[in-house]
Short mmCIF file of C-alpha atoms and ligand atoms in Angstrom, two decimals:
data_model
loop_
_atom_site.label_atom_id
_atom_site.label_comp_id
_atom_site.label_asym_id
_atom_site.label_seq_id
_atom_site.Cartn_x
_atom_site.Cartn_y
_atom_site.Cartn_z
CA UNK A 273 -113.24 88.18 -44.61
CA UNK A 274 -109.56 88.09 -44.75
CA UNK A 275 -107.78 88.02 -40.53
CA UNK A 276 -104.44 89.58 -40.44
CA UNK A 277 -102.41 89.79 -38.16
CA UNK A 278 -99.95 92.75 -37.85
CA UNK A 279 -97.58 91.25 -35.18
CA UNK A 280 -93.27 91.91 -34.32
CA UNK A 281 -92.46 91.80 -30.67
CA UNK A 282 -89.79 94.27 -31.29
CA UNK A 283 -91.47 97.33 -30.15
CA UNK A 284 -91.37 100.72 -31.99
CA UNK A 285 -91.26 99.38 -35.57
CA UNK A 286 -94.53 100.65 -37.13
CA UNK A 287 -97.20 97.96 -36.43
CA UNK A 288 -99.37 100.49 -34.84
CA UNK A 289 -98.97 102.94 -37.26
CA UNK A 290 -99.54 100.30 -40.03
CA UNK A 291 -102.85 99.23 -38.97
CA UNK A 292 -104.38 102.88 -38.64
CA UNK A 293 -103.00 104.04 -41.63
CA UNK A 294 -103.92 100.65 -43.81
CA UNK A 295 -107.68 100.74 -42.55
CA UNK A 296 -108.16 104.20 -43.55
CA UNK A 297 -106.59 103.64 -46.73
CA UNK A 298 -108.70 99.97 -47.13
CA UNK A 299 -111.56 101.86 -46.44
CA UNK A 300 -111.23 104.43 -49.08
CA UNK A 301 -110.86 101.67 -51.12
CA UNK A 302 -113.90 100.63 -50.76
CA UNK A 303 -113.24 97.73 -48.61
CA UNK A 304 -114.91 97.56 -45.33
CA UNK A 305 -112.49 97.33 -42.36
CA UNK A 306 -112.66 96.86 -38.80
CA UNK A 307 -109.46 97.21 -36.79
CA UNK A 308 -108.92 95.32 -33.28
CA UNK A 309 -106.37 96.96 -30.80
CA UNK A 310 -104.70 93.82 -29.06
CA UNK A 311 -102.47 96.21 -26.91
CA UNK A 312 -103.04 97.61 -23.54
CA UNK A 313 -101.32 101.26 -24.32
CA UNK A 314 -104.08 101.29 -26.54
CA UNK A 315 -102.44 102.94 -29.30
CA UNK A 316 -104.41 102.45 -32.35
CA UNK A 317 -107.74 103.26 -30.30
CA UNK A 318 -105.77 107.00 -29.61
CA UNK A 319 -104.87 107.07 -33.12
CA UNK A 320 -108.17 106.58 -34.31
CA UNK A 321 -109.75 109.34 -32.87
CA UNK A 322 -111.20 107.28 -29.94
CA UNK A 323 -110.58 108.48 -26.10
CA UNK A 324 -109.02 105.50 -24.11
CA UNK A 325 -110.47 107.40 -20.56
CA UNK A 326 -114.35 106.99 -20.94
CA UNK A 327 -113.89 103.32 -22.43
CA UNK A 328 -116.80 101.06 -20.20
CA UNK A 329 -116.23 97.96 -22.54
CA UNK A 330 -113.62 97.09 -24.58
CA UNK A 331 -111.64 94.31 -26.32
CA UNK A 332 -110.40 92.95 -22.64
CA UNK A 333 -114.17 92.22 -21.77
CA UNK A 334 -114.46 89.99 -24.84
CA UNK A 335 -111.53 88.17 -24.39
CA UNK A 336 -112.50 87.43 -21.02
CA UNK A 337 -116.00 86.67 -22.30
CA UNK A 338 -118.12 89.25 -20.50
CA UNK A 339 -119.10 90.74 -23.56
CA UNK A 340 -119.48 90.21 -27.71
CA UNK A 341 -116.95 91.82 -30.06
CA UNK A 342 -120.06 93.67 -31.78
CA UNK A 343 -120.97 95.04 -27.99
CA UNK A 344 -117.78 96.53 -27.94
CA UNK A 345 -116.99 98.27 -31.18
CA UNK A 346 -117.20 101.74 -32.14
CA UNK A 347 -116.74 103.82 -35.92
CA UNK A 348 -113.73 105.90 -35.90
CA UNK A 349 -115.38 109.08 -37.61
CA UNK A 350 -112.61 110.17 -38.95
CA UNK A 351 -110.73 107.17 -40.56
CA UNK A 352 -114.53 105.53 -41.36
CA UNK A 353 -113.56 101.95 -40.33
CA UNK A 354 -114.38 100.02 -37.39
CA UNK A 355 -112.17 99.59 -34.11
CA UNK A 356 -112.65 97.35 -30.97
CA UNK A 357 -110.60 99.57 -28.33
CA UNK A 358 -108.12 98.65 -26.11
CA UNK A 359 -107.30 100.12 -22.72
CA UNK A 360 -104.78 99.01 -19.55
CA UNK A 361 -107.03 96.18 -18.38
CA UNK A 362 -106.17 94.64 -21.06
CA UNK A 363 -102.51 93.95 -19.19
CA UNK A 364 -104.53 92.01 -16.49
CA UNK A 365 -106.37 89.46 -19.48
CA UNK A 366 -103.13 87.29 -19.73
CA UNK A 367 -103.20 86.29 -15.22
CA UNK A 368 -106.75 85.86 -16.13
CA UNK A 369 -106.94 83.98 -18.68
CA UNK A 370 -104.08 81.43 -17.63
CA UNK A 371 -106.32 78.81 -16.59
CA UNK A 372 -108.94 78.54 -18.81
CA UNK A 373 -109.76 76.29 -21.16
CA UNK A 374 -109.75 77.37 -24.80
CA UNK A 375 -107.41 80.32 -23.70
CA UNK A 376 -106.04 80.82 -27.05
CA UNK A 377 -108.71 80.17 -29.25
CA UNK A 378 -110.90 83.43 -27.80
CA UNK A 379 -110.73 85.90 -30.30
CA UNK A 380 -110.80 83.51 -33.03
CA UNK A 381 -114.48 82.14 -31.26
CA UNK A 382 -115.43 86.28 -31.30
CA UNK A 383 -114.56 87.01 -34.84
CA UNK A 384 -116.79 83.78 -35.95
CA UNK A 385 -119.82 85.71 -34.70
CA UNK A 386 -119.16 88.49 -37.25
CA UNK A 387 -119.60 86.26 -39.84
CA UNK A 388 -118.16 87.89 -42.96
CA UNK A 389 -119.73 91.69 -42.05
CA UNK A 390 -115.91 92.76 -42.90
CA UNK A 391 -113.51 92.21 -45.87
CA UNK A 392 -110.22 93.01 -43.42
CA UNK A 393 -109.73 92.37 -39.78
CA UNK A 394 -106.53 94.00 -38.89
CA UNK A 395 -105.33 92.87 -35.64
CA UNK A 396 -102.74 95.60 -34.12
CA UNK A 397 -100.13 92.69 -32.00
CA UNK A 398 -98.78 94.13 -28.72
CA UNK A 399 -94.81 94.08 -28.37
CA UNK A 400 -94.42 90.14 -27.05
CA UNK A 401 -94.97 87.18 -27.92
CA UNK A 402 -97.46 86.52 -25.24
CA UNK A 403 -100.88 85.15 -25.04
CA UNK A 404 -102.86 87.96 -26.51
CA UNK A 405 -100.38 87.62 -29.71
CA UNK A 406 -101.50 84.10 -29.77
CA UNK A 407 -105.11 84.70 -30.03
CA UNK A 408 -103.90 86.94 -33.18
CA UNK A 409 -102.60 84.09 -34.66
CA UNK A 410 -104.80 81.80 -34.28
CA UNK A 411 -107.47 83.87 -35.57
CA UNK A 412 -105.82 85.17 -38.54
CA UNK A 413 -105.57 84.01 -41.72
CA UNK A 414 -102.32 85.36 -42.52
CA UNK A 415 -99.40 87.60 -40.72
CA UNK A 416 -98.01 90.64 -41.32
CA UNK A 417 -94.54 91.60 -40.28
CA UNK A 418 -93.55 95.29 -40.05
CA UNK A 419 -89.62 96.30 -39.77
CA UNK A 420 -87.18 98.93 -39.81
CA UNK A 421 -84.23 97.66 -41.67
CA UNK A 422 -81.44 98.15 -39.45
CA UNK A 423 -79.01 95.42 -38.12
CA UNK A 424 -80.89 93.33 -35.64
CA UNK A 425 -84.21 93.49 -37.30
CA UNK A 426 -83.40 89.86 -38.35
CA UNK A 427 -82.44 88.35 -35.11
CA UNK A 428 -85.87 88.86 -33.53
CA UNK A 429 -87.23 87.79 -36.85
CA UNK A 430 -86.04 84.21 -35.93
CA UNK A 431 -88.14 83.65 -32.71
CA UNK A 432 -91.13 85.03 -34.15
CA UNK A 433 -90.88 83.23 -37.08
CA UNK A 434 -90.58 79.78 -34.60
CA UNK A 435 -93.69 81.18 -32.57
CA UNK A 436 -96.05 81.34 -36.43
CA UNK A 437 -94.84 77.83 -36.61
CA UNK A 438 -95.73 76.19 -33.17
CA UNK A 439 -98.99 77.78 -33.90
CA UNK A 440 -99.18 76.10 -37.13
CA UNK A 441 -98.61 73.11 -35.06
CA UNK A 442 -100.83 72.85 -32.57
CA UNK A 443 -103.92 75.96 -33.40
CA UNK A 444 -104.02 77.41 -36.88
CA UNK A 445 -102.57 74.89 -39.70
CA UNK A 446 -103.36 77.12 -42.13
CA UNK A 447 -101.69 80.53 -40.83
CA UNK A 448 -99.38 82.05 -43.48
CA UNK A 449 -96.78 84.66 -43.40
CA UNK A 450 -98.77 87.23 -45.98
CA UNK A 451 -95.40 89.89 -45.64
CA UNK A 452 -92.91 91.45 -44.38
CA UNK A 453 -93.12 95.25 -44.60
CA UNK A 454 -90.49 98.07 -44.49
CA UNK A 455 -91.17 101.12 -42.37
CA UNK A 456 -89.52 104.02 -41.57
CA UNK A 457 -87.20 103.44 -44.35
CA UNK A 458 -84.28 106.37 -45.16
CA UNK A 459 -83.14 105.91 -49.01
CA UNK A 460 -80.12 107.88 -47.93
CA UNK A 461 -79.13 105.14 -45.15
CA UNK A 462 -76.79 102.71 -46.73
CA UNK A 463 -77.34 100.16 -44.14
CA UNK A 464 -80.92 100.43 -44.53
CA UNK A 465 -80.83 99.41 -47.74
CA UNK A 466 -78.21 96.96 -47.22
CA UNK A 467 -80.61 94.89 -44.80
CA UNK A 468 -83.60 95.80 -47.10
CA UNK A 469 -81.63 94.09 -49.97
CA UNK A 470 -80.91 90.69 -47.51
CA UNK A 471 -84.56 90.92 -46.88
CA UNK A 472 -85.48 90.31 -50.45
CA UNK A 473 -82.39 88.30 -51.32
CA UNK A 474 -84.25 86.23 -48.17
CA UNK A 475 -88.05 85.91 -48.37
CA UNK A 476 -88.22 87.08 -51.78
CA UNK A 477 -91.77 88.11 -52.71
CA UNK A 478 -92.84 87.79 -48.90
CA UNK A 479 -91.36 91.02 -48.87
CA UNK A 480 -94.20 93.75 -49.80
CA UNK A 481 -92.85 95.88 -53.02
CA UNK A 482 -94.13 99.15 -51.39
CA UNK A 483 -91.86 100.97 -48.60
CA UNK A 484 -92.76 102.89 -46.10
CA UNK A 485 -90.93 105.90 -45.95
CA UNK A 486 -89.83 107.41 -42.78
CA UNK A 487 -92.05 110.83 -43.24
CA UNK A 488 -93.06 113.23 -40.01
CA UNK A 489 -96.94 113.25 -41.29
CA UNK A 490 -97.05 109.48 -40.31
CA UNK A 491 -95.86 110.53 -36.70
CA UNK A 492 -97.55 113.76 -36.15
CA UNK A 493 -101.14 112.27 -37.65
CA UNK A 494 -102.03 109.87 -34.03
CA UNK A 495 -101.83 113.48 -31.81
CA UNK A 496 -104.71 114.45 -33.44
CA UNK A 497 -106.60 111.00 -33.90
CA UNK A 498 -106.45 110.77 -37.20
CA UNK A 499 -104.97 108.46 -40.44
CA UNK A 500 -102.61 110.52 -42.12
CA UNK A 501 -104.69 109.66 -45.34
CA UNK A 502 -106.98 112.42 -43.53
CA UNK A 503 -104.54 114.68 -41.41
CA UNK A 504 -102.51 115.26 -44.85
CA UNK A 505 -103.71 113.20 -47.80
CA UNK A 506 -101.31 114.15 -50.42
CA UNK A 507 -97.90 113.42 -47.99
CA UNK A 508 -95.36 110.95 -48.67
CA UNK A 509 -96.55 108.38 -45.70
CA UNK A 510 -99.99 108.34 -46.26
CA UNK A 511 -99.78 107.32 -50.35
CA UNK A 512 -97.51 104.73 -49.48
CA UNK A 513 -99.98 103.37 -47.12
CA UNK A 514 -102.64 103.94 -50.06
CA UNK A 515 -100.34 101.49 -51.88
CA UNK A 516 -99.79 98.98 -49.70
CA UNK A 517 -103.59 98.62 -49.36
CA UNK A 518 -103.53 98.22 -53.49
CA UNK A 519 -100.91 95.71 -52.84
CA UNK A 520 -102.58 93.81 -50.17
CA UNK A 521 -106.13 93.81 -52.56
CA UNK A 522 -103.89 92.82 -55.46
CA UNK A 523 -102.88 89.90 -53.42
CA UNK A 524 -106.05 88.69 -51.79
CA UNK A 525 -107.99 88.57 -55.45
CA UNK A 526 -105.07 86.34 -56.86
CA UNK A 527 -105.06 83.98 -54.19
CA UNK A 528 -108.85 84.08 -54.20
CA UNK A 529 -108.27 82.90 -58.07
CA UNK A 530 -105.88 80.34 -57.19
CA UNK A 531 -108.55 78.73 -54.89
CA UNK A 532 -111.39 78.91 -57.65
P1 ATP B 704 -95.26 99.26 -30.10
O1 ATP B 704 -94.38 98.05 -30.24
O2 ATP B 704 -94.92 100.10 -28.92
O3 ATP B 704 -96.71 98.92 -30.18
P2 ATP B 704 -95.39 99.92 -32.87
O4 ATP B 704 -94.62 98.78 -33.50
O5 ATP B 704 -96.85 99.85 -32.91
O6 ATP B 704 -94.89 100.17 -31.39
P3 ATP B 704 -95.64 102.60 -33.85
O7 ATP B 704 -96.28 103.03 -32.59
O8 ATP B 704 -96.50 102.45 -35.06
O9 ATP B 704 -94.85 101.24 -33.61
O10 ATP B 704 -94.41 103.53 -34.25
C1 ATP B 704 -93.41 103.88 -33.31
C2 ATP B 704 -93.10 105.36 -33.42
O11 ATP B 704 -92.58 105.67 -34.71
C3 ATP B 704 -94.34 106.24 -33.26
O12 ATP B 704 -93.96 107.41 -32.61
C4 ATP B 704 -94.76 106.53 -34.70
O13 ATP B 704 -95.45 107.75 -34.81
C5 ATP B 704 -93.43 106.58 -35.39
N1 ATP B 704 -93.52 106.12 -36.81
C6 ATP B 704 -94.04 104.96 -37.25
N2 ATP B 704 -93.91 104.84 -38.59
C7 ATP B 704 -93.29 105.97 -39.00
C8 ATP B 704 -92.84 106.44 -40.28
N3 ATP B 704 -93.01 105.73 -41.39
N4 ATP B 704 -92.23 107.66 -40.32
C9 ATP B 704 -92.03 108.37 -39.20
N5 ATP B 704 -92.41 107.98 -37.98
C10 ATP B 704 -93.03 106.80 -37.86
MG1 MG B 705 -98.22 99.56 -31.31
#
């Protein structure tokens, strides 16, 4: 079971987006996926088909501990992976959770009782750096950074960057950076590819080889609850995303080779 973490506390710059449409495309294939939404505007449980009004239990409850992650998660029917939903109480689980001991270490104690039922756990980061982004962390094996290349995308890389290595420090040793992705990339922008070029000059093969194009499929696909794999397989946005997942499966069985 491989824990990642898609996480940039700059908001708006495709983590959402990324963890619908990488499921879906996980899932197809053949990998079995369940996504956790970490964010109380509940985006990816919207964009997966799933209606945020009649939610009775959802990821808040288990990081609170009033229920298990299996209690709470549903099958998006459409994208055919797994999803722990998110709604606004979810806001209220950082007061809460302020003065209890082991308050960072909750989701990682949920996703233990899974044991191995999934080959990805995508964890969808909200936009801070706050305590519900350090549970991600320290649960995940590895991090995920989306970004749109444009010209502070690498100032805010800096503090999160420091944030992956207190939690190194003192919860999660063993927490990598697995890559940096580009999204909503224009070809036709020259300071797009300008930063995109810094990027690689930079982090070098931290930085995934497929871009995400900026394509309207990828934004029109969450109004009607669905992966754009499914909404309209054959667009620009969602092969890229079928990519990546190639990538990100080319990548997992060569580390799992190094480790043999
Ligand atoms: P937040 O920080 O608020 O959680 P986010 O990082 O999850 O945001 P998304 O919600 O995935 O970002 O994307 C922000 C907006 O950009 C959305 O309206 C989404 O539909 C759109 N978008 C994301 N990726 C693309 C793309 N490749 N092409 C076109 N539009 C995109
Ligand atoms: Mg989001």
């Amino acid at each position: 079971m491989r824990i990642l973490a898609i996480t940039n506390q700059k908001g708006g710059v495709g983590k959402t987006t990324t963890c619908v449409n990488l499921a879906a495309s996980l899932v197809a294939a053949k990998s079995r996926v369940l996504l956790i939404d970490l964010d109380p505007q509940g985006n990816a449980t919207t964009g997966s088909g799933i209606d945020k009004a009649g939610l009775k239990q959802t990821i808040y409850h288990v990081l609170i501990g009033k229920k298990t992650l299996k209690e709470v998660i549903q099958t998006s029917e459409k994208g055919l992976f797994d999803i722990a939903p998110a709604s606004r109480d979810l806001a209220g689980a950082e007061v809460e959770l302020v003065n209890e001991i082991g308050r960072e270490t909750r989701l990682k104690l949920a996703l233990a009782e899974l044991n191995d039922s999934y080959d990805y756990v995508l964890l969808d980061c909200p936009p801070a750096l706050n305590l519900v982004t350090v549970n991600a962390l320290t649960a995940a094996n590895a991090v995920m950074i989306p970004m749109q290349c444009e010209y502070y995308a690498l100032e805010g890389l800096s503090d999160l960057v420091n944030t992956i290595k207190k939690v190194r420090t003192h919860l999660n040793s063993t927490l990598e950076i697995e890559g940096l992705l580009r999204t909503m990339f224009d070809n036709r922008n020259m300071l797009a590819q300008q930063v995109s070029a810094q990027l690689v000059s930079h982090f070098g093969d931290k930085v995934y080889s497929t871009v995400i194009p900026r394509n309207i499929r990828l934004a029109e696909a969450p109004s009607y609850g669905l992966p754009a794999l499914v909404y309209d397989r054959a667009s620009k946005g969602a092969q890229a995303y079928v990519e990546l997942a190639h990538e990100i499966i080319r990548r997992s069985k060569a580390k799992a080779n190094v480790a043999i």
